[in-house]
Amino acid sequence: GQATDFTAGNRVIDAANLAWDPAVTASDSGASAGARGRALDAPATLAQADQATRRGTTIAGANLTLTVPDGSASGRYGSEITLTLFAND
């Protein structure tokens, strides 16, 4: 996944301040979670499986942590997280 910057009008909180701790809560195919603590300003893996383990059902999620820099103005900020599925072989 990857996130866009958080914006509120002309105010911005960089997407590097958003990190996730992925988890696979169920997988009948043996999928594994991606690396913990990765910032989402660049592509990061939520879950992965190889050619032998990618079939079946997997439930994946992540706890998100947003660090708001000191001095950030209050407001209603918005961001978008994009998830992409693709074969990894």
XYZ file of C-alpha atoms in Angstrom:
89
model
C 0.000 0.000 0.000
C 0.897 3.624 -0.318
C -0.717 6.779 1.076
C -1.013 10.292 -0.227
C -0.102 13.277 1.941
C -2.760 14.395 4.420
C -4.177 17.735 3.296
C -6.548 20.287 4.733
C -6.774 23.226 2.361
C -3.162 24.393 1.950
C -1.966 22.569 5.101
C -0.081 19.273 4.655
C 1.059 16.417 6.871
C 3.478 14.250 4.920
C 2.480 10.633 4.253
C 5.833 9.617 5.795
C 4.145 10.308 9.148
C 1.729 7.414 8.549
C 3.056 3.912 9.279
C 1.445 0.509 9.506
C 1.922 -2.772 11.312
C 0.467 -5.396 8.942
C -1.062 -8.623 10.207
C -2.459 -11.747 8.582
C -5.302 -12.832 10.852
C -6.308 -15.891 8.822
C -4.867 -17.648 5.795
C -5.573 -21.079 4.434
C -2.756 -20.520 1.959
C 0.139 -19.612 4.281
C 0.384 -15.912 3.379
C 2.601 -13.769 5.603
C 2.410 -10.150 6.743
C 4.675 -7.428 5.422
C 7.265 -5.533 7.463
C 6.085 -3.693 10.579
C 6.539 0.032 11.071
C 6.896 0.941 7.387
C 5.980 4.491 6.446
C 3.389 4.667 3.689
C 4.931 7.495 1.654
C 6.422 4.749 -0.557
C 5.012 1.349 -1.528
C 4.901 -1.131 1.375
C 3.750 -4.754 1.518
C 0.603 -5.583 3.495
C 0.751 -9.359 2.902
C 2.527 -11.701 0.539
C 2.418 -15.251 -0.708
C 4.467 -17.148 -3.251
C 3.198 -19.164 -6.204
C 2.635 -22.241 -4.025
C 0.787 -20.408 -1.231
C -1.183 -17.688 -2.983
C -4.367 -19.690 -3.606
C -7.229 -19.641 -1.132
C -8.534 -17.047 1.272
C -6.439 -14.659 3.344
C -7.628 -12.005 5.771
C -5.109 -9.222 6.220
C -5.250 -5.898 8.031
C -2.989 -3.375 9.703
C -2.829 -1.074 12.688
C -2.101 2.462 11.523
C -0.032 5.031 13.404
C -0.137 8.707 12.433
C 2.486 10.982 13.982
C 1.302 14.582 13.789
C 4.223 17.033 13.803
C 4.331 19.700 16.521
C 2.889 22.950 15.256
C 0.478 21.320 12.810
C -2.689 23.349 12.451
C -5.921 21.712 13.521
C -8.407 20.835 10.833
C -10.034 18.027 8.914
C -7.231 16.367 6.972
C -7.750 13.743 4.292
C -5.505 11.116 2.734
C -5.983 8.073 0.527
C -4.344 4.654 0.867
C -4.056 2.643 -2.343
C -3.757 -1.144 -2.217
C -2.654 -3.076 -5.289
C -2.845 -6.826 -5.819
C -0.370 -8.513 -8.170
C 1.421 -11.809 -8.663
C 4.809 -11.901 -6.978
C 6.619 -14.387 -9.229
